[in-house]
PDB file of C-alpha atoms in Angstrom:
ATOM      1  CA  MET A  20      -0.953  76.798  77.963  1.00 45.00           C
ATOM      2  CA  VAL A  21      -4.070  75.674  76.102  1.00 44.00           C
ATOM      3  CA  ASP A  22      -7.322  77.334  77.067  1.00 45.00           C
ATOM      4  CA  TYR A  23     -10.286  74.889  76.552  1.00 41.00           C
ATOM      5  CA  THR A  24     -12.864  76.751  78.424  1.00 43.00           C
ATOM      6  CA  PRO A  25     -15.999  77.048  76.515  1.00 44.00           C
ATOM      7  CA  SER A  26     -18.107  80.245  76.053  1.00 45.00           C
ATOM      8  CA  GLY A  27     -21.225  81.163  74.434  1.00 46.00           C
ATOM      9  CA  SER A  28     -23.923  78.786  73.073  1.00 43.00           C
ATOM     10  CA  SER A  29     -23.706  75.126  71.701  1.00 43.00           C
ATOM     11  CA  ASP A  30     -23.112  76.496  68.359  1.00 44.00           C
ATOM     12  CA  ASP A  31     -20.124  78.273  69.544  1.00 44.00           C
ATOM     13  CA  LEU A  32     -18.802  75.025  70.947  1.00 41.00           C
ATOM     14  CA  PHE A  33     -19.060  73.045  67.692  1.00 41.00           C
ATOM     15  CA  ALA A  34     -17.674  76.060  65.958  1.00 42.00           C
ATOM     16  CA  THR A  35     -14.772  75.889  68.428  1.00 42.00           C
ATOM     17  CA  GLU A  36     -13.936  72.395  67.327  1.00 47.00           C
ATOM     18  CA  ALA A  37     -13.954  73.187  63.735  1.00 49.00           C
ATOM     19  CA  THR A  38     -11.829  76.315  64.161  1.00 51.00           C
ATOM     20  CA  PRO A  39      -8.204  76.464  65.832  1.00 53.00           C
ATOM     21  CA  GLN A  40      -8.323  78.205  69.225  1.00 58.00           C
ATOM     22  CA  PRO A  41      -5.365  80.500  70.047  1.00 61.00           C
ATOM     23  CA  VAL A  42      -2.599  78.773  71.891  1.00 63.00           C
ATOM     24  CA  GLN A  43      -0.799  80.428  74.839  1.00 67.00           C
ATOM     25  CA  TYR A  44       2.922  80.101  75.225  1.00 67.00           C
ATOM     26  CA  THR A  45       5.280  80.999  78.065  1.00 73.00           C
ATOM     27  CA  SER A  46       7.671  82.868  75.753  1.00 73.00           C
ATOM     28  CA  ARG A  47       8.222  83.836  72.279  1.00 76.00           C
ATOM     29  CA  ARG A  48      10.800  81.349  71.699  1.00 81.00           C
ATOM     30  CA  GLU A  49       8.398  78.612  72.597  1.00 79.00           C
ATOM     31  CA  ALA A  50       5.985  79.856  70.112  1.00 78.00           C
ATOM     32  CA  ARG A  51       8.453  79.903  67.206  1.00 81.00           C
ATOM     33  CA  GLU A  52       9.720  76.304  68.136  1.00 83.00           C
ATOM     34  CA  ALA A  53       6.003  75.239  68.053  1.00 81.00           C
ATOM     35  CA  LEU A  54       5.374  76.894  64.787  1.00 81.00           C
ATOM     36  CA  ALA A  55       8.594  75.224  63.096  1.00 81.00           C
ATOM     37  CA  ALA A  56       7.440  71.859  64.399  1.00 82.00           C
ATOM     38  CA  GLN A  57       3.891  72.148  62.971  1.00 77.00           C
ATOM     39  CA  SER A  58       5.374  73.252  59.572  1.00 71.00           C
ATOM     40  CA  SER A  59       7.667  70.337  59.445  1.00 73.00           C
ATOM     41  CA  ALA A  60       5.157  68.070  60.227  1.00 70.00           C
ATOM     42  CA  ALA A  61       2.979  69.227  57.409  1.00 66.00           C
ATOM     43  CA  GLY A  62       5.928  69.300  55.044  1.00 62.00           C
ATOM     44  CA  LYS A  63       5.599  73.022  54.339  1.00 54.00           C
ATOM     45  CA  PRO A  64       7.720  75.912  54.997  1.00 53.00           C
ATOM     46  CA  ALA A  65       6.729  78.084  57.977  1.00 48.00           C
ATOM     47  CA  ARG A  66       5.043  81.349  57.172  1.00 49.00           C
ATOM     48  CA  ARG A  67       4.518  84.022  59.670  1.00 49.00           C
ATOM     49  CA  SER A  68       1.335  85.072  57.786  1.00 43.00           C
ATOM     50  CA  VAL A  69      -0.568  81.776  58.524  1.00 44.00           C
ATOM     51  CA  ALA A  70       0.912  81.162  61.767  1.00 47.00           C
ATOM     52  CA  PRO A  71      -1.892  80.970  64.635  1.00 47.00           C
ATOM     53  CA  GLU A  72      -2.104  83.746  66.889  1.00 49.00           C
ATOM     54  CA  VAL A  73       0.683  83.731  69.622  1.00 46.00           C
ATOM     55  CA  ARG A  74      -0.062  84.935  73.131  1.00 53.00           C
ATOM     56  CA  VAL A  75       2.686  85.455  75.627  1.00 49.00           C
ATOM     57  CA  ALA A  76       1.734  84.267  78.992  1.00 52.00           C
ATOM     58  CA  PRO A  77       1.538  87.100  81.756  1.00 57.00           C
ATOM     59  CA  ALA A  78       4.322  87.558  84.183  1.00 59.00           C
ATOM     60  CA  GLU A  79       2.551  85.802  86.910  1.00 57.00           C
ATOM     61  CA  VAL A  80       2.291  82.464  84.560  1.00 49.00           C
ATOM     62  CA  ARG A  81       5.920  82.834  83.709  1.00 57.00           C
ATOM     63  CA  ARG A  82       6.933  83.030  87.541  1.00 61.00           C
ATOM     64  CA  GLU A  83       4.696  80.042  88.111  1.00 55.00           C
ATOM     65  CA  LEU A  84       6.357  77.856  85.310  1.00 51.00           C
ATOM     66  CA  ALA A  85       9.862  79.124  86.690  1.00 51.00           C
ATOM     67  CA  GLN A  86       9.240  77.971  90.163  1.00 57.00           C
ATOM     68  CA  PRO A  87      10.258  74.299  89.538  1.00 52.00           C
ATOM     69  CA  ALA A  88      13.531  75.243  87.949  1.00 51.00           C
ATOM     70  CA  MET A  89      14.480  77.580  90.944  1.00 55.00           C
ATOM     71  CA  GLY A  90      13.547  74.673  93.307  1.00 55.00           C
ATOM     72  CA  ALA A  91      15.945  72.423  91.489  1.00 54.00           C
ATOM     73  CA  VAL A  92      18.718  74.902  91.848  1.00 46.00           C
ATOM     74  CA  ARG A  93      18.107  75.267  95.660  1.00 59.00           C
ATOM     75  CA  ALA A  94      17.986  71.396  96.092  1.00 54.00           C
ATOM     76  CA  SER A  95      21.188  71.010  94.171  1.00 57.00           C
ATOM     77  CA  VAL A  96      22.881  73.772  96.268  1.00 49.00           C
ATOM     78  CA  ALA A  97      21.424  72.193  99.545  1.00 55.00           C
ATOM     79  CA  ALA A  98      22.814  68.697  98.538  1.00 56.00           C
ATOM     80  CA  GLN A  99      26.356  69.745  98.259  1.00 57.00           C
ATOM     81  CA  PRO A 100      28.480  69.052 101.408  1.00 57.00           C
ATOM     82  CA  LYS A 101      29.527  71.819 103.868  1.00 60.00           C
ATOM     83  CA  ARG A 102      33.228  72.836 103.804  1.00 59.00           C
ATOM     84  CA  ASN A 103      35.142  72.794 107.197  1.00 64.00           C
ATOM     85  CA  PRO A 104      35.703  76.417 108.400  1.00 62.00           C
ATOM     86  CA  LEU A 105      39.219  75.632 109.266  1.00 66.00           C
ATOM     87  CA  SER A 106      40.057  74.539 105.663  1.00 65.00           C
ATOM     88  CA  VAL A 107      38.545  77.779 104.360  1.00 57.00           C
ATOM     89  CA  LEU A 108      40.604  80.002 106.691  1.00 66.00           C
ATOM     90  CA  ALA A 109      43.483  78.053 105.594  1.00 65.00           C
ATOM     91  CA  THR A 110      42.816  78.719 102.011  1.00 66.00           C
ATOM     92  CA  MET A 111      42.207  82.531 102.833  1.00 72.00           C
ATOM     93  CA  ALA A 112      45.681  82.462 104.577  1.00 67.00           C
ATOM     94  CA  VAL A 113      47.517  80.935 101.720  1.00 61.00           C
ATOM     95  CA  VAL A 114      45.886  83.418  99.321  1.00 61.00           C
ATOM     96  CA  GLY A 115      46.784  86.338 101.340  1.00 65.00           C
ATOM     97  CA  GLY A 116      50.425  85.247 101.670  1.00 64.00           C
ATOM     98  CA  LEU A 117      50.699  84.972  97.829  1.00 63.00           C
ATOM     99  CA  PHE A 118      49.137  88.552  97.534  1.00 58.00           C
ATOM    100  CA  ALA A 119      51.761  89.593 100.023  1.00 56.00           C
ATOM    101  CA  VAL A 120      54.711  88.114  98.306  1.00 52.00           C
ATOM    102  CA  ALA A 121      53.618  89.491  94.927  1.00 54.00           C
ATOM    103  CA  GLY A 122      53.328  92.982  96.427  1.00 54.00           C
ATOM    104  CA  LEU A 123      56.874  92.945  97.856  1.00 53.00           C
ATOM    105  CA  PRO A 124      58.678  94.148  94.773  1.00 52.00           C
ATOM    106  CA  ALA A 125      56.145  96.901  94.177  1.00 48.00           C
ATOM    107  CA  TYR A 126      56.805  98.034  97.845  1.00 49.00           C
ATOM    108  CA  ALA A 127      60.514  97.721  97.599  1.00 49.00           C
ATOM    109  CA  GLN A 128      60.221  99.935  94.226  1.00 54.00           C
ATOM    110  CA  GLN A 129      57.853 102.341  96.055  1.00 53.00           C
ATOM    111  CA  GLU A 130      60.430 102.535  99.006  1.00 54.00           C
ATOM    112  CA  ALA A 131      63.301 103.360  96.309  1.00 50.00           C
ATOM    113  CA  GLU A 132      61.175 106.009  94.543  1.00 54.00           C
ATOM    114  CA  SER A 133      60.392 107.534  98.019  1.00 50.00           C
ATOM    115  CA  THR A 134      63.914 107.809  98.908  1.00 50.00           C
ATOM    116  CA  THR A 135      64.922 109.207  95.502  1.00 49.00           C
ATOM    117  CA  ALA A 136      62.105 111.703  95.984  1.00 48.00           C
ATOM    118  CA  ASP A 137      63.487 112.724  99.283  1.00 53.00           C
ATOM    119  CA  ALA A 138      66.964 113.355  97.986  1.00 51.00           C
ATOM    120  CA  ALA A 139      67.864 117.001  96.802  1.00 51.00           C
ATOM    121  CA  PRO A 140      67.347 117.917  93.314  1.00 55.00           C
ATOM    122  CA  ALA A 141      70.322 117.979  90.878  1.00 56.00           C
ATOM    123  CA  GLY A 142      72.323 121.286  90.853  1.00 54.00           C
ATOM    124  CA  VAL A 143      70.918 122.173  94.141  1.00 53.00           C
ATOM    125  CA  ALA A 144      73.677 122.822  96.746  1.00 55.00           C
ATOM    126  CA  GLN A 145      73.506 121.283 100.366  1.00 58.00           C
ATOM    127  CA  SER A 146      74.999 122.628 103.326  1.00 63.00           C
ATOM    128  CA  ILE A 147      76.370 120.079 105.854  1.00 61.00           C
ATOM    129  CA  GLU A 148      77.798 121.170 109.213  1.00 68.00           C
ATOM    130  CA  VAL A 149      80.814 119.048 110.259  1.00 57.00           C
ATOM    131  CA  ASP A 150      82.529 119.251 113.573  1.00 62.00           C
ATOM    132  CA  ASP A 151      85.957 121.014 113.680  1.00 63.00           C
ATOM    133  CA  ASP A 152      87.410 118.037 115.515  1.00 57.00           C
ATOM    134  CA  ALA A 153      86.233 115.630 112.701  1.00 54.00           C
ATOM    135  CA  VAL A 154      87.867 117.918 110.074  1.00 53.00           C
ATOM    136  CA  THR A 155      91.069 117.972 112.151  1.00 56.00           C
ATOM    137  CA  GLY A 156      91.090 114.330 112.552  1.00 53.00           C
ATOM    138  CA  LEU A 157      90.704 113.689 108.708  1.00 53.00           C
ATOM    139  CA  ALA A 158      93.174 116.303 107.738  1.00 54.00           C
ATOM    140  CA  THR A 159      96.001 114.639 110.012  1.00 56.00           C
ATOM    141  CA  ARG A 160      97.875 111.782 108.160  1.00 61.00           C
ATOM    142  CA  ASP A 161     101.207 110.243 108.565  1.00 62.00           C
ATOM    143  CA  GLY A 162     104.235 111.701 106.695  1.00 67.00           C
ATOM    144  CA  PHE A 163     105.151 109.966 103.475  1.00 64.00           C
ATOM    145  CA  LEU A 164     107.746 110.647 100.902  1.00 74.00           C
ATOM    146  CA  ALA A 165     108.009 108.903  97.605  1.00 82.00           C
ATOM    147  CA  THR A 166     111.342 107.228  96.541  1.00 87.00           C
ATOM    148  CA  THR A 167     112.989 109.268  94.118  1.00 92.00           C
ATOM    149  CA  PRO A 168     114.993 107.786  91.175  1.00 89.00           C
ATOM    150  CA  GLU A 169     118.259 109.195  92.671  1.00 87.00           C
ATOM    151  CA  GLN A 170     117.382 107.297  95.910  1.00 88.00           C
ATOM    152  CA  LEU A 171     116.611 104.169  93.785  1.00 89.00           C
ATOM    153  CA  ALA A 172     119.930 104.475  92.112  1.00 86.00           C
ATOM    154  CA  GLN A 173     121.698 105.067  95.486  1.00 86.00           C
ATOM    155  CA  ALA A 174     120.159 102.089  97.151  1.00 91.00           C
ATOM    156  CA  ASN A 175     121.338 100.048  94.256  1.00 88.00           C
ATOM    157  CA  GLU A 176     124.810 101.177  94.530  1.00 87.00           C
ATOM    158  CA  ASP A 177     124.903 100.466  98.173  1.00 91.00           C
ATOM    159  CA  ALA A 178     123.835  96.958  97.429  1.00 93.00           C
ATOM    160  CA  LEU A 179     126.780  96.521  94.971  1.00 90.00           C
ATOM    161  CA  ARG A 180     129.271  97.993  97.479  1.00 90.00           C
ATOM    162  CA  ALA A 181     128.166  95.617 100.075  1.00 93.00           C
ATOM    163  CA  ALA A 182     128.487  92.851  97.744  1.00 91.00           C
ATOM    164  CA  ALA A 183     132.017  93.979  96.828  1.00 89.00           C
ATOM    165  CA  ASN A 184     133.229  94.533 100.192  1.00 89.00           C
ATOM    166  CA  GLU A 185     131.924  91.013 101.318  1.00 91.00           C
ATOM    167  CA  ALA A 186     133.796  89.459  98.283  1.00 89.00           C
ATOM    168  CA  TYR A 187     136.978  91.544  99.205  1.00 91.00           C
ATOM    169  CA  LEU A 188     137.015  90.443 102.869  1.00 90.00           C
ATOM    170  CA  ALA A 189     136.475  86.721 101.798  1.00 92.00           C
ATOM    171  CA  SER A 190     139.583  86.898  99.273  1.00 90.00           C
ATOM    172  CA  GLY A 191     142.141  87.491 101.990  1.00 93.00           C
ATOM    173  CA  ALA A 192     143.561  90.606 100.101  1.00 95.00           C
ATOM    174  CA  ARG A 193     144.019  92.305 103.574  1.00 94.00           C
ATOM    175  CA  GLU A 194     146.086  89.433 104.970  1.00 95.00           C
ATOM    176  CA  LEU A 195     148.192  89.497 101.955  1.00 94.00           C
ATOM    177  CA  GLY A 196     148.876  93.335 102.493  1.00 95.00           C
ATOM    178  CA  ASP A 197     146.622  95.141 100.399  1.00 97.00           C
ATOM    179  CA  ASP A 198     145.925  98.652 102.006  1.00 97.00           C
ATOM    180  CA  TYR A 199     143.909 100.231  99.064  1.00 98.00           C
ATOM    181  CA  PRO A 200     141.385 102.582 100.704  1.00 97.00           C
ATOM    182  CA  TRP A 201     138.427 102.020  98.287  1.00 97.00           C
ATOM    183  CA  PRO A 202     138.107  98.233  97.723  1.00 96.00           C
ATOM    184  CA  TYR A 203     134.373  98.272  97.903  1.00 93.00           C
ATOM    185  CA  GLU A 204     133.603 101.308  95.629  1.00 95.00           C
ATOM    186  CA  LEU A 205     131.990 100.716  92.207  1.00 95.00           C
ATOM    187  CA  THR A 206     134.100 100.062  89.113  1.00 95.00           C
ATOM    188  CA  ASP A 207     133.757 102.116  85.883  1.00 94.00           C
ATOM    189  CA  ASP A 208     131.779  99.127  84.628  1.00 92.00           C
ATOM    190  CA  GLN A 209     129.365  99.227  87.284  1.00 92.00           C
ATOM    191  CA  GLY A 210     128.658 103.062  86.997  1.00 91.00           C
ATOM    192  CA  GLY A 211     131.297 104.094  89.512  1.00 93.00           C
ATOM    193  CA  GLY A 212     133.251 107.421  89.500  1.00 94.00           C
ATOM    194  CA  LEU A 213     136.689 108.686  89.922  1.00 97.00           C
ATOM    195  CA  SER A 214     138.514 108.359  93.392  1.00 98.00           C
ATOM    196  CA  PRO A 215     140.375 111.348  95.038  1.00 98.00           C
ATOM    197  CA  LEU A 216     143.325 110.597  92.749  1.00 98.00           C
ATOM    198  CA  ASN A 217     141.194 111.344  89.798  1.00 98.00           C
ATOM    199  CA  TYR A 218     141.427 107.785  88.401  1.00 98.00           C
ATOM    200  CA  TYR A 219     138.516 105.358  88.336  1.00 98.00           C
ATOM    201  CA  TYR A 220     138.077 103.165  91.476  1.00 98.00           C
ATOM    202  CA  ARG A 221     139.759  99.895  91.487  1.00 97.00           C
ATOM    203  CA  GLU A 222     141.605 100.263  88.201  1.00 98.00           C
ATOM    204  CA  CYS A 223     145.412  99.309  88.225  1.00 98.00           C
ATOM    205  CA  VAL A 224     146.505 102.951  87.820  1.00 98.00           C
ATOM    206  CA  ASP A 225     144.510 104.197  90.762  1.00 98.00           C
ATOM    207  CA  PHE A 226     146.098 101.423  92.977  1.00 98.00           C
ATOM    208  CA  VAL A 227     149.613 102.548  91.751  1.00 98.00           C
ATOM    209  CA  ALA A 228     148.928 106.091  92.188  1.00 98.00           C
ATOM    210  CA  TRP A 229     147.762 105.279  95.752  1.00 98.00           C
ATOM    211  CA  ARG A 230     150.984 103.224  96.411  1.00 98.00           C
ATOM    212  CA  ILE A 231     153.288 106.160  95.188  1.00 98.00           C
ATOM    213  CA  ASN A 232     151.490 108.723  97.562  1.00 98.00           C
ATOM    214  CA  ARG A 233     151.666 106.276 100.532  1.00 98.00           C
ATOM    215  CA  ASP A 234     155.444 105.475  99.992  1.00 98.00           C
ATOM    216  CA  GLN A 235     156.076 109.406 100.145  1.00 98.00           C
ATOM    217  CA  GLY A 236     153.743 109.817 103.323  1.00 97.00           C
ATOM    218  CA  TYR A 237     150.311 110.865 101.756  1.00 98.00           C
ATOM    219  CA  TYR A 238     147.628 108.682 103.261  1.00 97.00           C
ATOM    220  CA  ALA A 239     144.581 111.121 102.730  1.00 96.00           C
ATOM    221  CA  ALA A 240     143.674 114.044 100.612  1.00 95.00           C
ATOM    222  CA  PRO A 241     144.949 116.357  99.692  1.00 96.00           C
ATOM    223  CA  PHE A 242     147.250 113.877  97.906  1.00 98.00           C
ATOM    224  CA  LYS A 243     150.477 114.979  96.334  1.00 98.00           C
ATOM    225  CA  TRP A 244     150.160 112.811  93.136  1.00 98.00           C
ATOM    226  CA  VAL A 245     147.185 112.787  91.279  1.00 98.00           C
ATOM    227  CA  TRP A 246     146.159 112.452  87.556  1.00 98.00           C
ATOM    228  CA  SER A 247     146.947 116.010  86.728  1.00 98.00           C
ATOM    229  CA  ASN A 248     150.605 116.131  87.833  1.00 98.00           C
ATOM    230  CA  LEU A 249     151.382 112.173  87.717  1.00 98.00           C
ATOM    231  CA  THR A 250     150.350 111.257  84.346  1.00 98.00           C
ATOM    232  CA  PRO A 251     148.986 114.615  82.610  1.00 98.00           C
ATOM    233  CA  TYR A 252     149.511 113.388  79.123  1.00 98.00           C
ATOM    234  CA  GLY A 253     146.835 110.378  79.592  1.00 97.00           C
ATOM    235  CA  GLY A 254     145.949 108.169  82.605  1.00 96.00           C
ATOM    236  CA  ASN A 255     145.383 104.842  80.954  1.00 97.00           C
ATOM    237  CA  GLY A 256     148.089 102.167  81.804  1.00 97.00           C
ATOM    238  CA  GLY A 257     149.327 101.955  78.227  1.00 97.00           C
ATOM    239  CA  GLN A 258     150.321 105.961  78.538  1.00 98.00           C
ATOM    240  CA  TRP A 259     152.367 105.857  81.518  1.00 98.00           C
ATOM    241  CA  GLN A 260     155.748 105.228  80.016  1.00 98.00           C
ATOM    242  CA  TYR A 261     155.179 108.012  77.730  1.00 98.00           C
ATOM    243  CA  ASN A 262     154.416 110.446  80.507  1.00 98.00           C
ATOM    244  CA  TRP A 263     157.580 109.361  82.288  1.00 98.00           C
ATOM    245  CA  GLU A 264     159.582 110.102  79.294  1.00 98.00           C
ATOM    246  CA  ALA A 265     157.951 113.303  78.438  1.00 98.00           C
ATOM    247  CA  LEU A 266     158.275 114.444  82.187  1.00 98.00           C
ATOM    248  CA  GLY A 267     162.131 113.342  82.296  1.00 98.00           C
ATOM    249  CA  ARG A 268     161.625 110.619  84.858  1.00 98.00           C
ATOM    250  CA  THR A 269     163.555 107.392  84.908  1.00 98.00           C
ATOM    251  CA  VAL A 270     162.513 104.567  82.766  1.00 98.00           C
ATOM    252  CA  SER A 271     164.667 101.348  83.326  1.00 98.00           C
ATOM    253  CA  ASN A 272     164.997  97.692  82.901  1.00 98.00           C
ATOM    254  CA  VAL A 273     166.376  97.187  86.251  1.00 98.00           C
ATOM    255  CA  PRO A 274     163.599  96.587  88.903  1.00 98.00           C
ATOM    256  CA  ILE A 275     163.531  98.152  92.425  1.00 98.00           C
ATOM    257  CA  PRO A 276     161.032  98.109  95.045  1.00 98.00           C
ATOM    258  CA  GLY A 277     158.376 100.516  94.704  1.00 98.00           C
ATOM    259  CA  ALA A 278     158.825 101.072  91.054  1.00 98.00           C
ATOM    260  CA  VAL A 279     155.982 101.124  88.500  1.00 98.00           C
ATOM    261  CA  ALA A 280     156.115  97.861  86.435  1.00 98.00           C
ATOM    262  CA  TYR A 281     154.793  98.357  83.045  1.00 98.00           C
ATOM    263  CA  THR A 282     153.884  94.912  81.783  1.00 97.00           C
ATOM    264  CA  GLY A 283     152.583  95.819  78.353  1.00 96.00           C
ATOM    265  CA  GLY A 284     149.217  96.530  76.987  1.00 95.00           C
ATOM    266  CA  ASN A 285     147.304  98.814  79.109  1.00 97.00           C
ATOM    267  CA  HIS A 286     148.223  97.497  82.575  1.00 98.00           C
ATOM    268  CA  VAL A 287     150.549  98.535  85.336  1.00 98.00           C
ATOM    269  CA  ALA A 288     151.582  97.273  88.713  1.00 98.00           C
ATOM    270  CA  TYR A 289     153.637  98.043  91.703  1.00 98.00           C
ATOM    271  CA  VAL A 290     156.693  96.161  92.358  1.00 98.00           C
ATOM    272  CA  LYS A 291     156.452  94.760  95.977  1.00 98.00           C
ATOM    273  CA  SER A 292     159.913  92.895  95.912  1.00 98.00           C
ATOM    274  CA  VAL A 293     162.675  91.872  93.647  1.00 98.00           C
ATOM    275  CA  ASN A 294     163.777  88.404  94.165  1.00 98.00           C
ATOM    276  CA  ALA A 295     167.247  86.818  94.050  1.00 98.00           C
ATOM    277  CA  ASP A 296     165.997  84.324  91.225  1.00 98.00           C
ATOM    278  CA  GLY A 297     165.402  87.232  88.790  1.00 97.00           C
ATOM    279  CA  THR A 298     161.982  87.398  89.507  1.00 98.00           C
ATOM    280  CA  VAL A 299     159.723  90.317  90.886  1.00 98.00           C
ATOM    281  CA  THR A 300     156.607  89.976  93.181  1.00 98.00           C
ATOM    282  CA  LEU A 301     153.944  92.458  91.854  1.00 98.00           C
ATOM    283  CA  GLU A 302     150.713  93.815  93.608  1.00 98.00           C
ATOM    284  CA  GLU A 303     147.903  95.017  91.560  1.00 98.00           C
ATOM    285  CA  TYR A 304     144.344  95.635  90.847  1.00 98.00           C
ATOM    286  CA  ASN A 305     141.997  94.720  88.129  1.00 97.00           C
ATOM    287  CA  TYR A 306     144.508  91.852  86.811  1.00 97.00           C
ATOM    288  CA  VAL A 307     141.760  89.837  88.413  1.00 95.00           C
ATOM    289  CA  PRO A 308     138.840  92.061  87.392  1.00 94.00           C
ATOM    290  CA  GLY A 309     138.113  94.701  90.213  1.00 93.00           C
ATOM    291  CA  MET A 310     140.058  92.693  92.747  1.00 95.00           C
ATOM    292  CA  TYR A 311     143.587  92.992  94.535  1.00 97.00           C
ATOM    293  CA  SER A 312     145.927  90.143  93.545  1.00 97.00           C
ATOM    294  CA  GLN A 313     149.880  89.301  93.680  1.00 98.00           C
ATOM    295  CA  ARG A 314     151.836  87.491  91.223  1.00 98.00           C
ATOM    296  CA  THR A 315     155.651  86.472  90.926  1.00 98.00           C
ATOM    297  CA  ILE A 316     156.813  86.709  87.374  1.00 98.00           C
ATOM    298  CA  PRO A 317     160.441  87.102  85.610  1.00 98.00           C
ATOM    299  CA  ALA A 318     161.695  90.485  85.554  1.00 98.00           C
ATOM    300  CA  SER A 319     162.639  89.939  81.935  1.00 97.00           C
ATOM    301  CA  SER A 320     158.978  89.640  81.165  1.00 98.00           C
ATOM    302  CA  VAL A 321     158.182  93.376  82.275  1.00 98.00           C
ATOM    303  CA  VAL A 322     158.408  95.975  79.475  1.00 98.00           C
ATOM    304  CA  SER A 323     159.887  98.855  81.668  1.00 98.00           C
ATOM    305  CA  PHE A 324     160.281  99.905  85.238  1.00 98.00           C
ATOM    306  CA  LEU A 325     159.220 103.391  86.015  1.00 98.00           C
ATOM    307  CA  TYR A 326     160.988 104.844  88.995  1.00 98.00           C
ATOM    308  CA  PRO A 327     158.718 107.114  91.361  1.00 98.00           C
ATOM    309  CA  PRO A 328     158.918 110.644  90.701  1.00 97.00           C
ATOM    310  CA  SER A 329     160.785 112.780  93.317  1.00 88.00           C
TER     311      SER A 329
END
């Protein structure tokens, strides 16, 4: 603000017109900007040494100058439309919900940490009291026995026996006259063992040894004729003639019922009947593998007939 109020005599008044009077500015920034404008108009760089005296307006003057600006701000605020209180509440509710959702993981983590903190430290033993009835109930269990390899093998053998017996019954061997006691037992090839006669089950030699015992009245153990006294020099079918000769028994070309027919190779059969046409009817096991069968052949085709021992 420029102060033009005269003071003193008329000479002073004229002197005032010739001498620049101090100018008052509201701030130092305004003074610097005015000095720069004067220097630019004169075409000279601004020099602080020749600048007119700058006086900063008192605080009261600055407040008066600032009053119009504050009034403009208040007018601008007053001119803005007022918001609906319901929309404000809705906005606050949404914002609050967002904060709540964002806080859930932290809350869950805090709960987990709290649970972990409540647990007993590692290495510290805890004592728990359990009711005796509960302990007894847990200790009680049904009996269970594991199947042993022997039991599995036995089950497999039983299955094979059942299958052999079924096949035997379907063959009609009983109707033909077979009375061999062990037609369902496993053969040597199936892992079977020795019969009470000490020959392998369902072999030709075991069947013939059975028939020799049966014809002499031995239907069950102890049998009269077993491997050790019937064929002590070898029990295979090909060794029977040698045993008969070594023991002084009759070996003949003339067939008789009940004789042993050695047909050659490693096979023997039982002579069921001698026929008028020069044939013989034989009963045998293992001519059909593991099975009972009958056949009628010329007597001349038999290698030898071994008469039963007395």
